[in-house]
Coordinates of N, CA and C and ligand atoms in Angstrom, one line a residue:
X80 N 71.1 29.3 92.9 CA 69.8 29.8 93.3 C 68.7 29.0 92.6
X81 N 67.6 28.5 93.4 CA 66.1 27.7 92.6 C 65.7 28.8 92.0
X82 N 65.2 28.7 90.7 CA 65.1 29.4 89.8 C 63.2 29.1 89.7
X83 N 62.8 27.6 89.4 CA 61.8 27.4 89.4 C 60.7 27.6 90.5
X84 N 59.2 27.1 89.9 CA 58.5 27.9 91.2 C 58.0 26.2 91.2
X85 N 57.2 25.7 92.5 CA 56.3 25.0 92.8 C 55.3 24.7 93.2
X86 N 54.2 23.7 92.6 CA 53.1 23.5 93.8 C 53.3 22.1 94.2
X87 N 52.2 22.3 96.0 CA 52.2 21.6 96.4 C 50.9 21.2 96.6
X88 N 50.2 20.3 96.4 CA 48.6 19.7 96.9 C 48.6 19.7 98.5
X89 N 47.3 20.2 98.9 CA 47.7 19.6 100.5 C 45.3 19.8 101.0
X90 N 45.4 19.4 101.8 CA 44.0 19.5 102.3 C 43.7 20.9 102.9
X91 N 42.5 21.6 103.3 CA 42.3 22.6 103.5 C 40.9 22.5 104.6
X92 N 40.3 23.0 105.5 CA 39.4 23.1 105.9 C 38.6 24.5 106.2
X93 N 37.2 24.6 104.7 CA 36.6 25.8 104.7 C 36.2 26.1 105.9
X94 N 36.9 27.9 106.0 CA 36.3 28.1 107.4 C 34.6 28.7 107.8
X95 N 34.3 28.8 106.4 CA 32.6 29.1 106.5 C 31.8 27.7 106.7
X96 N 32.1 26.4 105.8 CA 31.1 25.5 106.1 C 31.9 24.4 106.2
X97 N 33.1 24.2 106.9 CA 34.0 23.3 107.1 C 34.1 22.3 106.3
X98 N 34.0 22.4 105.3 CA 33.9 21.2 104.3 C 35.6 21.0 104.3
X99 N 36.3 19.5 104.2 CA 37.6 19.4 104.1 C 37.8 19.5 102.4
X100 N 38.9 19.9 101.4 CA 39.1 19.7 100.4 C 40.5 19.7 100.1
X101 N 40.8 19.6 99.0 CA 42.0 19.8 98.4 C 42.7 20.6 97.4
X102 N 43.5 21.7 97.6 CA 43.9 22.7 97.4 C 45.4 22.7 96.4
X103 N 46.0 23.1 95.8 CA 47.4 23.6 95.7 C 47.5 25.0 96.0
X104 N 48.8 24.7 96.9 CA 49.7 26.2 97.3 C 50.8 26.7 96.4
X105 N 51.2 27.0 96.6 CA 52.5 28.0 96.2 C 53.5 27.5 97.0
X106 N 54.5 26.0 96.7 CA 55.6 25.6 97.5 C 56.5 26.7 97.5
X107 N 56.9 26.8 96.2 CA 58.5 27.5 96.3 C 58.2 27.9 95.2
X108 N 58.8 29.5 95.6 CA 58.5 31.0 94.6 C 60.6 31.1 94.8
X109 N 60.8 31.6 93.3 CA 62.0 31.8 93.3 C 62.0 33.5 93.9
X110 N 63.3 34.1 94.1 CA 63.1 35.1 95.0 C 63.4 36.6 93.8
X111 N 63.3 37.7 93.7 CA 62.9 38.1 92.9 C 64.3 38.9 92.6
X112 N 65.1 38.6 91.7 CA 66.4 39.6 91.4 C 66.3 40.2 90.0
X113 N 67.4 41.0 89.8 CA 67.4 42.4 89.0 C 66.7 41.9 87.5
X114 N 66.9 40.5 87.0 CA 66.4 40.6 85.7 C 64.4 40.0 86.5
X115 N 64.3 39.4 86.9 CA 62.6 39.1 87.1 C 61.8 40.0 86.3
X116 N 61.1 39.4 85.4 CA 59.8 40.7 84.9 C 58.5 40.9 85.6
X117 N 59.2 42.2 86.1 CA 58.4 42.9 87.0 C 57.5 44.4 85.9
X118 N 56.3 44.4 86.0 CA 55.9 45.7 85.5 C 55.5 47.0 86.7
X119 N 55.4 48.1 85.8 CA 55.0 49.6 86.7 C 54.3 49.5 87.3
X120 N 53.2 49.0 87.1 CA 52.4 48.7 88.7 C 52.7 47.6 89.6
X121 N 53.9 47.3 89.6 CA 54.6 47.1 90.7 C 54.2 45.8 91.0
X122 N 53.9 44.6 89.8 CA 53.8 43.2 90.2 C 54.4 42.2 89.2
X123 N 54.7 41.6 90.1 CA 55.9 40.3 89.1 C 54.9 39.3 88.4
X124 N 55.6 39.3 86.9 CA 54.7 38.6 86.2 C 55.1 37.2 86.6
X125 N 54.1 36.3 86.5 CA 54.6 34.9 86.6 C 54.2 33.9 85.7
X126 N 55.2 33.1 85.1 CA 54.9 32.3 84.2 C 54.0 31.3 83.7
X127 N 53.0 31.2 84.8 CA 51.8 30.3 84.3 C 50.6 30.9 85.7
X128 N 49.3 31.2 84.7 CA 48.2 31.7 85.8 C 48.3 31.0 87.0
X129 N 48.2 29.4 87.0 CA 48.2 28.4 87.7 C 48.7 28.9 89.2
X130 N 49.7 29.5 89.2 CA 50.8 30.1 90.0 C 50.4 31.2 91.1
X131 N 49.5 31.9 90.1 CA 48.8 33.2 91.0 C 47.5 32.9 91.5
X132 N 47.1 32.1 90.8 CA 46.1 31.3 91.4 C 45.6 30.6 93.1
X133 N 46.6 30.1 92.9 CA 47.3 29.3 94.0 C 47.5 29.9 95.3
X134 N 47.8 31.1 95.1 CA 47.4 31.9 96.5 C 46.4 32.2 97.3
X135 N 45.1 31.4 96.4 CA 43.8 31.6 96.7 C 43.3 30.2 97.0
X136 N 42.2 29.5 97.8 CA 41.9 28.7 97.7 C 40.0 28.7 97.6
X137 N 39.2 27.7 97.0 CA 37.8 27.8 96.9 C 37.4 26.8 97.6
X138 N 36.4 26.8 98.3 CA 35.5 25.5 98.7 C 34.9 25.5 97.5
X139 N 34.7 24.1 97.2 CA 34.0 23.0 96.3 C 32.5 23.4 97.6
X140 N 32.0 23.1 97.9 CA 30.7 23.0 98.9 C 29.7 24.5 98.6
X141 N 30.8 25.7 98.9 CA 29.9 26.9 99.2 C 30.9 28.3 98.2
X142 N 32.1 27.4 97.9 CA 32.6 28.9 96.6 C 33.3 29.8 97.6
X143 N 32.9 29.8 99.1 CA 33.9 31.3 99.9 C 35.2 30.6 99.4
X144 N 35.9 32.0 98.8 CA 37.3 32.3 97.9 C 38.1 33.1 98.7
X145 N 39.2 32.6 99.4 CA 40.2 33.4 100.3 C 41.6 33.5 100.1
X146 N 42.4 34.3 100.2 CA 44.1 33.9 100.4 C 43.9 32.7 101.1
X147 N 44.9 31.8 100.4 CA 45.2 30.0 100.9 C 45.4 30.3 102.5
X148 N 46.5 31.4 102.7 CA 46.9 31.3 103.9 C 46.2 31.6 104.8
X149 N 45.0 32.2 105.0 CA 44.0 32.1 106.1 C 42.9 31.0 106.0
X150 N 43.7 29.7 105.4 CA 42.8 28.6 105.9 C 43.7 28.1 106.7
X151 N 42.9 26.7 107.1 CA 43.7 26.1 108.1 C 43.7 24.8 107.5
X152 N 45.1 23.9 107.9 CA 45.6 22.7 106.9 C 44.6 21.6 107.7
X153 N 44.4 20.6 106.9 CA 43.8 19.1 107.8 C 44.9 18.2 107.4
X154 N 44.6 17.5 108.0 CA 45.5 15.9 108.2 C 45.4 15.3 107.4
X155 N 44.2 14.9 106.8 CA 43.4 14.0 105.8 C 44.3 14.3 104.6
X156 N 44.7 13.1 103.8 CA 45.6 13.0 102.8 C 44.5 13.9 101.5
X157 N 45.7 14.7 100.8 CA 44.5 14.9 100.2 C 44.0 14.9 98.9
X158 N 43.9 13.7 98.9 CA 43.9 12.5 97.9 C 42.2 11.8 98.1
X159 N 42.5 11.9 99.2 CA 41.3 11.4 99.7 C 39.9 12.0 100.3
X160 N 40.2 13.5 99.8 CA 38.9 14.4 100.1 C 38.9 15.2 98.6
X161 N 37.6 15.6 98.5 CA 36.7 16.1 97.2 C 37.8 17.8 96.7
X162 N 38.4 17.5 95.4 CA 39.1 18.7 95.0 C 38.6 19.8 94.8
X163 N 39.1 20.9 95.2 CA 38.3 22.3 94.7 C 38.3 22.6 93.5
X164 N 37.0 23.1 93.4 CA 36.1 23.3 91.7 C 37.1 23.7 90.7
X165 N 37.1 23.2 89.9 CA 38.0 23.2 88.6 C 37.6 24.6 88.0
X166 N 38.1 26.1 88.2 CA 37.7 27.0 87.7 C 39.2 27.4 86.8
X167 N 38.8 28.6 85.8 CA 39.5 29.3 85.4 C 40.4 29.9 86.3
X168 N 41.9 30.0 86.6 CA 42.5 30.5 87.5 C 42.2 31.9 87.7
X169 N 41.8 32.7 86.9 CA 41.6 34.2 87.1 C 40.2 34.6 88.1
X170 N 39.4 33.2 87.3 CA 37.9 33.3 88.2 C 37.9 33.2 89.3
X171 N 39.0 32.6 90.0 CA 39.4 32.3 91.6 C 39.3 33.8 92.5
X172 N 40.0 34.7 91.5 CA 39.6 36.3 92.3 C 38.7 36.8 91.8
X173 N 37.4 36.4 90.8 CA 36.0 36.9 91.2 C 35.7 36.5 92.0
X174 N 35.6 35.6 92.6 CA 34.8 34.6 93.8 C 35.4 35.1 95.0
X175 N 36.9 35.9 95.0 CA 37.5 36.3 96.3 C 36.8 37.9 96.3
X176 N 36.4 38.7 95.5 CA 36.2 39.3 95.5 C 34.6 39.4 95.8
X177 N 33.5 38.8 95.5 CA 32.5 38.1 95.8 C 32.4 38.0 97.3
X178 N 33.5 37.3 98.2 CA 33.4 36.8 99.4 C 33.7 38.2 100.2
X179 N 34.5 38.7 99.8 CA 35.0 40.1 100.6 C 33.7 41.2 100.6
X180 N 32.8 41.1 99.5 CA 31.7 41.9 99.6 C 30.6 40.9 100.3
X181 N 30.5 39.9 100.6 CA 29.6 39.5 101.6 C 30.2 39.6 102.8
X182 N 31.5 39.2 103.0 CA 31.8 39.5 104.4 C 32.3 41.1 104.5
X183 N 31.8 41.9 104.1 CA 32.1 43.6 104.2 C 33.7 43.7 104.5
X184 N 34.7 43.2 103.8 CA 36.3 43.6 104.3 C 36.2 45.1 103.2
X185 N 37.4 45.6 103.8 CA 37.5 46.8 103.2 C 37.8 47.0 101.7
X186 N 37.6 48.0 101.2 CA 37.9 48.0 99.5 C 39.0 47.5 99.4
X187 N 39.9 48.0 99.8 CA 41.4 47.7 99.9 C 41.9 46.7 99.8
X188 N 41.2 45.7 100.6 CA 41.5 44.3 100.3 C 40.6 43.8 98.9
X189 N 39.3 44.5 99.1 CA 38.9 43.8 97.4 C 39.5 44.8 96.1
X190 N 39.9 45.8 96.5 CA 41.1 46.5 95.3 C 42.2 45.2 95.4
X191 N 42.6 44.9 96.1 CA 44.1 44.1 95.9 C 43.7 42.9 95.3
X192 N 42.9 42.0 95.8 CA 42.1 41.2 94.8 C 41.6 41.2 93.1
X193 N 41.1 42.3 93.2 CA 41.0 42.6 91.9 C 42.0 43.0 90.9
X194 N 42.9 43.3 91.7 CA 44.4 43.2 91.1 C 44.9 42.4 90.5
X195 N 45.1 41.3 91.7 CA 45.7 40.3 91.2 C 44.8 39.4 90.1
X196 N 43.6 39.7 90.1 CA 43.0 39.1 89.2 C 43.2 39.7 87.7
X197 N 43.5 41.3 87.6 CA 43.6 41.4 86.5 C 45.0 40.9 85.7
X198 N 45.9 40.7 87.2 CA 47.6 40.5 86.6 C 47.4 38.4 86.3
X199 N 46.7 38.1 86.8 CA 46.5 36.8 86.3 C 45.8 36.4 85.3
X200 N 44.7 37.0 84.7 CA 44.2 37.3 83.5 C 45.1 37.5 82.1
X201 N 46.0 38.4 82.6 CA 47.1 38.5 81.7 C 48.0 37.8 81.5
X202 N 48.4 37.0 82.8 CA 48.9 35.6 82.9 C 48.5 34.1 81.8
X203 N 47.1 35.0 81.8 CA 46.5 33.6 80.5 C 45.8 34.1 79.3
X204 N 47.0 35.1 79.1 CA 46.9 35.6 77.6 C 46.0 36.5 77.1
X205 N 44.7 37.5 78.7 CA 44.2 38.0 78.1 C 44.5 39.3 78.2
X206 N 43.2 40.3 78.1 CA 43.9 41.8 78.3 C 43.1 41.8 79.7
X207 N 42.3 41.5 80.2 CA 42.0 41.6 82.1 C 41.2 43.0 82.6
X208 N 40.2 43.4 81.3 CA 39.7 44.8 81.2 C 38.6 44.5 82.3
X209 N 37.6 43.6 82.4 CA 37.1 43.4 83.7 C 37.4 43.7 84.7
X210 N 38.8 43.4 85.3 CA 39.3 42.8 86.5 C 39.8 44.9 86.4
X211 N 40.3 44.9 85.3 CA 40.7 46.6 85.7 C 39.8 47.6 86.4
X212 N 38.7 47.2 85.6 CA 37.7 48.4 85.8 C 36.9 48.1 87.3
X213 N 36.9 46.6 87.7 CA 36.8 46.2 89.1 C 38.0 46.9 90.1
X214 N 38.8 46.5 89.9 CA 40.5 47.2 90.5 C 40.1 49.2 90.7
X215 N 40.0 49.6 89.6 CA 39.8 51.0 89.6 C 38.4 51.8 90.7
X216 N 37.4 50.7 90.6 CA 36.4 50.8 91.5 C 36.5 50.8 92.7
X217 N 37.5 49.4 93.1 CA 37.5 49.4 94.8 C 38.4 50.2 95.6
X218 N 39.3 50.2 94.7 CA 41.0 50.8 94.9 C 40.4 52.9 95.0
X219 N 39.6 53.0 93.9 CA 38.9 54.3 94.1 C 38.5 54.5 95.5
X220 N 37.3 53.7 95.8 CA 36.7 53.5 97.3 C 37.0 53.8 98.4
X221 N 38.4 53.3 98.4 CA 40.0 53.0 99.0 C 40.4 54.1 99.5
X222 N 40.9 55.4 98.4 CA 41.7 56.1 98.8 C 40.5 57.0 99.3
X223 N 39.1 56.9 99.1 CA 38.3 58.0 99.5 C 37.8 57.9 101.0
X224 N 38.3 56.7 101.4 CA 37.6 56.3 102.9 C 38.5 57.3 103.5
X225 N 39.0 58.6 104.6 CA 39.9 59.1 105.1 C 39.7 58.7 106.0
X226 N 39.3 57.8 106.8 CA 39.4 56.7 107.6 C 40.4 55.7 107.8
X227 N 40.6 55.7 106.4 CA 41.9 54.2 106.0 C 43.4 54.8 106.2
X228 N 44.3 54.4 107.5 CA 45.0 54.5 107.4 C 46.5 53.9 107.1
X229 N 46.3 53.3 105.7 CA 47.1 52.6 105.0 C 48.1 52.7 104.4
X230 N 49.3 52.2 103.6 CA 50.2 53.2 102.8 C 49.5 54.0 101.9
X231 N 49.2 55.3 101.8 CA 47.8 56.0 100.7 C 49.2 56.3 99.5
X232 N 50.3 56.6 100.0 CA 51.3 57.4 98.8 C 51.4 55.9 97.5
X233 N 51.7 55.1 98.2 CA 51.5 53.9 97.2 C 50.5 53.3 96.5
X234 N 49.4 53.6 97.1 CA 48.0 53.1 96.4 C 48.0 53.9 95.5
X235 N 48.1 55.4 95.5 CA 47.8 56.7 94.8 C 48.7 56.2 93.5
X236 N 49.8 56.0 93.7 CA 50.8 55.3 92.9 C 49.8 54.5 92.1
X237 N 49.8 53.4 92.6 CA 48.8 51.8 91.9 C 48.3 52.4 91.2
X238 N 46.8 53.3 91.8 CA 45.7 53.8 91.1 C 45.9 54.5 90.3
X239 N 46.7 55.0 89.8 CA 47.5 55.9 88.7 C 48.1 55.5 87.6
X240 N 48.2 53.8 88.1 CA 48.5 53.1 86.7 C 47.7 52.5 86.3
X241 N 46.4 52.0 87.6 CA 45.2 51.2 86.9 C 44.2 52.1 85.9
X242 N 44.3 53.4 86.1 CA 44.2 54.5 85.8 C 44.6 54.7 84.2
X243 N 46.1 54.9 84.2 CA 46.5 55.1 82.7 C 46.6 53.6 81.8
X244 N 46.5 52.7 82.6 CA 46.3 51.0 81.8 C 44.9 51.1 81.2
X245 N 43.8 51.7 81.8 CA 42.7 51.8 81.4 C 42.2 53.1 80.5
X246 N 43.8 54.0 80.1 CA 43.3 54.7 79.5 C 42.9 56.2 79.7
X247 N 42.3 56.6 81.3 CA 41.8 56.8 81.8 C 43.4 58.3 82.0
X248 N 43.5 59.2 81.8 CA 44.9 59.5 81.2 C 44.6 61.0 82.6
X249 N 43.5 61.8 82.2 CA 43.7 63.2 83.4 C 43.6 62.5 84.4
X250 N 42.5 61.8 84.8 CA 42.2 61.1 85.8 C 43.8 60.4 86.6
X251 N 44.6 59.5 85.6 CA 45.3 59.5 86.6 C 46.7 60.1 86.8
X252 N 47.2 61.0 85.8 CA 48.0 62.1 86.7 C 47.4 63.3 88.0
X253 N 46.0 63.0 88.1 CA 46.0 63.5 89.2 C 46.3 62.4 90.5
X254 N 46.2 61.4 90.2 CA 47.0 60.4 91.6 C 48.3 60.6 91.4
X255 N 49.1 60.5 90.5 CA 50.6 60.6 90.1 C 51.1 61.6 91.0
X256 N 49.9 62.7 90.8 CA 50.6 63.8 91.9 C 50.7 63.8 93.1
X257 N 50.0 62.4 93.7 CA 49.7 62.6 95.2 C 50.9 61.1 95.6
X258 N 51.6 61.1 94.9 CA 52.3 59.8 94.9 C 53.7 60.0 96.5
X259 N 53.6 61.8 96.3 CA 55.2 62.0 97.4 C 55.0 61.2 98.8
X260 N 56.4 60.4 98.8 CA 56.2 60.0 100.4 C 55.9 58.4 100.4
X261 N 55.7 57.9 99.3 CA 55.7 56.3 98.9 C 56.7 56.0 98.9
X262 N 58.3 56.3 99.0 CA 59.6 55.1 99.1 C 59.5 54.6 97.3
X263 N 58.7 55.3 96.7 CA 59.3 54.6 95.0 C 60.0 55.5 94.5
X264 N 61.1 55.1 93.2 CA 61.6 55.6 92.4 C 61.0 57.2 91.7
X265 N 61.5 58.0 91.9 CA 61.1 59.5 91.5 C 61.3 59.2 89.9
X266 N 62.3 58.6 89.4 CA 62.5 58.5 88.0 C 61.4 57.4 87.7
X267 N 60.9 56.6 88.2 CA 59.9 55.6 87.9 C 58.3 56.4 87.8
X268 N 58.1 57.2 89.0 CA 56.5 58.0 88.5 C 56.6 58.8 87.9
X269 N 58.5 59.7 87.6 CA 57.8 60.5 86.4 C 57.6 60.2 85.2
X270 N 58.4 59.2 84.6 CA 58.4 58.3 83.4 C 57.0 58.3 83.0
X271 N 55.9 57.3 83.8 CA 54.7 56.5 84.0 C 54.0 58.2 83.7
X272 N 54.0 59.2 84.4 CA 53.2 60.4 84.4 C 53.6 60.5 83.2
X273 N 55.2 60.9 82.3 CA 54.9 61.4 81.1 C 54.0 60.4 80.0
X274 N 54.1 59.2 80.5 CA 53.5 58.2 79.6 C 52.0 58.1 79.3
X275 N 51.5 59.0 80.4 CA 50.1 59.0 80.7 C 50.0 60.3 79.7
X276 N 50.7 61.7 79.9 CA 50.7 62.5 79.2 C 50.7 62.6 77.8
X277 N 51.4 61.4 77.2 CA 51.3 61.1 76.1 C 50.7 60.0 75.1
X278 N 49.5 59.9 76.3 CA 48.3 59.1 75.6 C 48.8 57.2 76.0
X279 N 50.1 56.7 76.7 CA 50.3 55.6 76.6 C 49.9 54.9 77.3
X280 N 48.7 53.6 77.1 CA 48.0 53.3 78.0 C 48.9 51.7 77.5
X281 N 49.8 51.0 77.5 CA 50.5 49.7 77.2 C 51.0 49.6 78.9
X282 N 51.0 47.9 79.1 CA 51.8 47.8 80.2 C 53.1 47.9 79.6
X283 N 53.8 48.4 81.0 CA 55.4 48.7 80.9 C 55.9 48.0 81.8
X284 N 57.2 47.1 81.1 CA 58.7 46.5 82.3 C 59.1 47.3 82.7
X285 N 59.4 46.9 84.1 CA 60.1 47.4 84.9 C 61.9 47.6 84.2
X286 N 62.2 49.0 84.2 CA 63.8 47.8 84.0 C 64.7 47.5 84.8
X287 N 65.6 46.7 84.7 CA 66.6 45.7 86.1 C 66.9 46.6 87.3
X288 N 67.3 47.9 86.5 CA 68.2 48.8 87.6 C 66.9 48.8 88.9
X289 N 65.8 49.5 88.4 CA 64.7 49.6 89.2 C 64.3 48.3 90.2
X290 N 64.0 47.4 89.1 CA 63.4 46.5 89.7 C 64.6 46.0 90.9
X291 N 65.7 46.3 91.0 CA 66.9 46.2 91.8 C 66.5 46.9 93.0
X292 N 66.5 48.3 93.0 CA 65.9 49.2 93.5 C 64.5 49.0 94.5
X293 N 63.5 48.7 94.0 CA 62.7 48.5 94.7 C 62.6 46.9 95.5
X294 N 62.8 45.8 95.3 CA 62.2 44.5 95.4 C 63.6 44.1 96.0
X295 N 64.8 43.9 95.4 CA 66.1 43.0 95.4 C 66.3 44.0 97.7
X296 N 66.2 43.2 98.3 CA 66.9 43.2 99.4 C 68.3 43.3 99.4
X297 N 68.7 44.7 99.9 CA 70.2 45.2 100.0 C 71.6 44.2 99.9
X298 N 71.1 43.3 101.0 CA 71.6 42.4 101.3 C 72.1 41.1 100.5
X299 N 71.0 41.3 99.5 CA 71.3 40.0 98.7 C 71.8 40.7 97.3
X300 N 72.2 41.9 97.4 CA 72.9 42.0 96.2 C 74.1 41.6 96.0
X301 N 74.3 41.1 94.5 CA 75.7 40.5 94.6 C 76.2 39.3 95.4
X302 N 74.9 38.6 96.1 CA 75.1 37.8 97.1 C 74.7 36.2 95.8
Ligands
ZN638 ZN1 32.7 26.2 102.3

């Protein structure tokens, strides 16, 4: 099994001011089995920000910050068009988060953003309390729209850990409670609840069994 991850360079064309540039993607992600470090809120740590990054791309011209994958590729070698702005990988999802509030997408997508920016943050060594307290805001927003008909048992989940990561301890065993009906481990939120109960605001590994449990496809067990 490929074990390692990859990027690949390739050209991009912004879809706000078409400027052509040059990007790295995310070639080849190894696939996620029982040992992978995975933590309780439910995202795989990856071994260099660079990585999480990459899922995002920026125009150099105008800054709109998007998932890579809703751009569209150009032809043009891209080698031979202007690289996108040399930022801090984590700063890639301020700017995505930025673009979602001018183009009004829903919290939800700028909660997931802000996510991943805090779990990339941590990726480069820091604690990612910005990106939390942004996360906790939109993701908040999120579960209050009753409009949004999304997975809510799993957000409630999320928000429950962005919640006790920040400390924030009544506040989020009252999401903990609203977690029934998410498809996650019963031994996994009540763990996380008593952790909150007892004041512990540290990220937590996942352990193998679980991470087995949730992520590893049936099929490829043992496979
Ligand atoms: Zn642009």
């Amino acid at each position: 099994m490929i074990k390692f991850f990859k990027l690949r360079q390739l050209s991009l064309v912004c879809p706000d001011c078409e400027t052509v540039f040059a990007s790295f993607e995310l070639a080849r992600t190894p696939p996620v089995e029982r040992n992978t470090p995975v933590e309780t809120d439910l995202h795989r740590v990856l071994p260099d920000p660079e990585l999480r990054a990459a899922l995002l791309a920026t125009c150099p011209n105008c800054l709109y910050t998007w998932w890579l994958s809703s751009f569209s590729e150009h032809h043009f070698l891209p080698q031979l068009v202007p690289d996108a702005p040399p930022l801090e990988p984590s700063k890639k999802f301020a700017h995505a988060v930025q673009t979602g509030r001018k183009k009004n997408v829903h919290f939800l997508d700028r909660g997931v953003l802000a996510l991943n920016g805090y779990w990339c943050s941590r990726e480069e060594g820091k604690d990612g309390e910005k990106f939390l307290k942004l996360a906790k805001l939109e993701l908040t927003s999120a579960l209050a729209d009753e409009t949004w008909f999304g997975n809510r048992p799993r957000y409630n989940y999320i928000l429950a850990e962005v919640l006790r990561l920040s400390g924030e301890f009544t506040e989020a065993d009252k999401y903990y409670q609203q977690v029934k009906g998410a498809n996650l481990p019963r031994e996994m939120v009540e763990k996380m609840r008593s952790f909150a109960a007892s004041g512990n605001k540290a990220p937590v590994r996942l352990p193998p069994h679980l991470v087995e449990e949730i992520f590893v496809p049936k099929a490829a067990i043992g496979a």
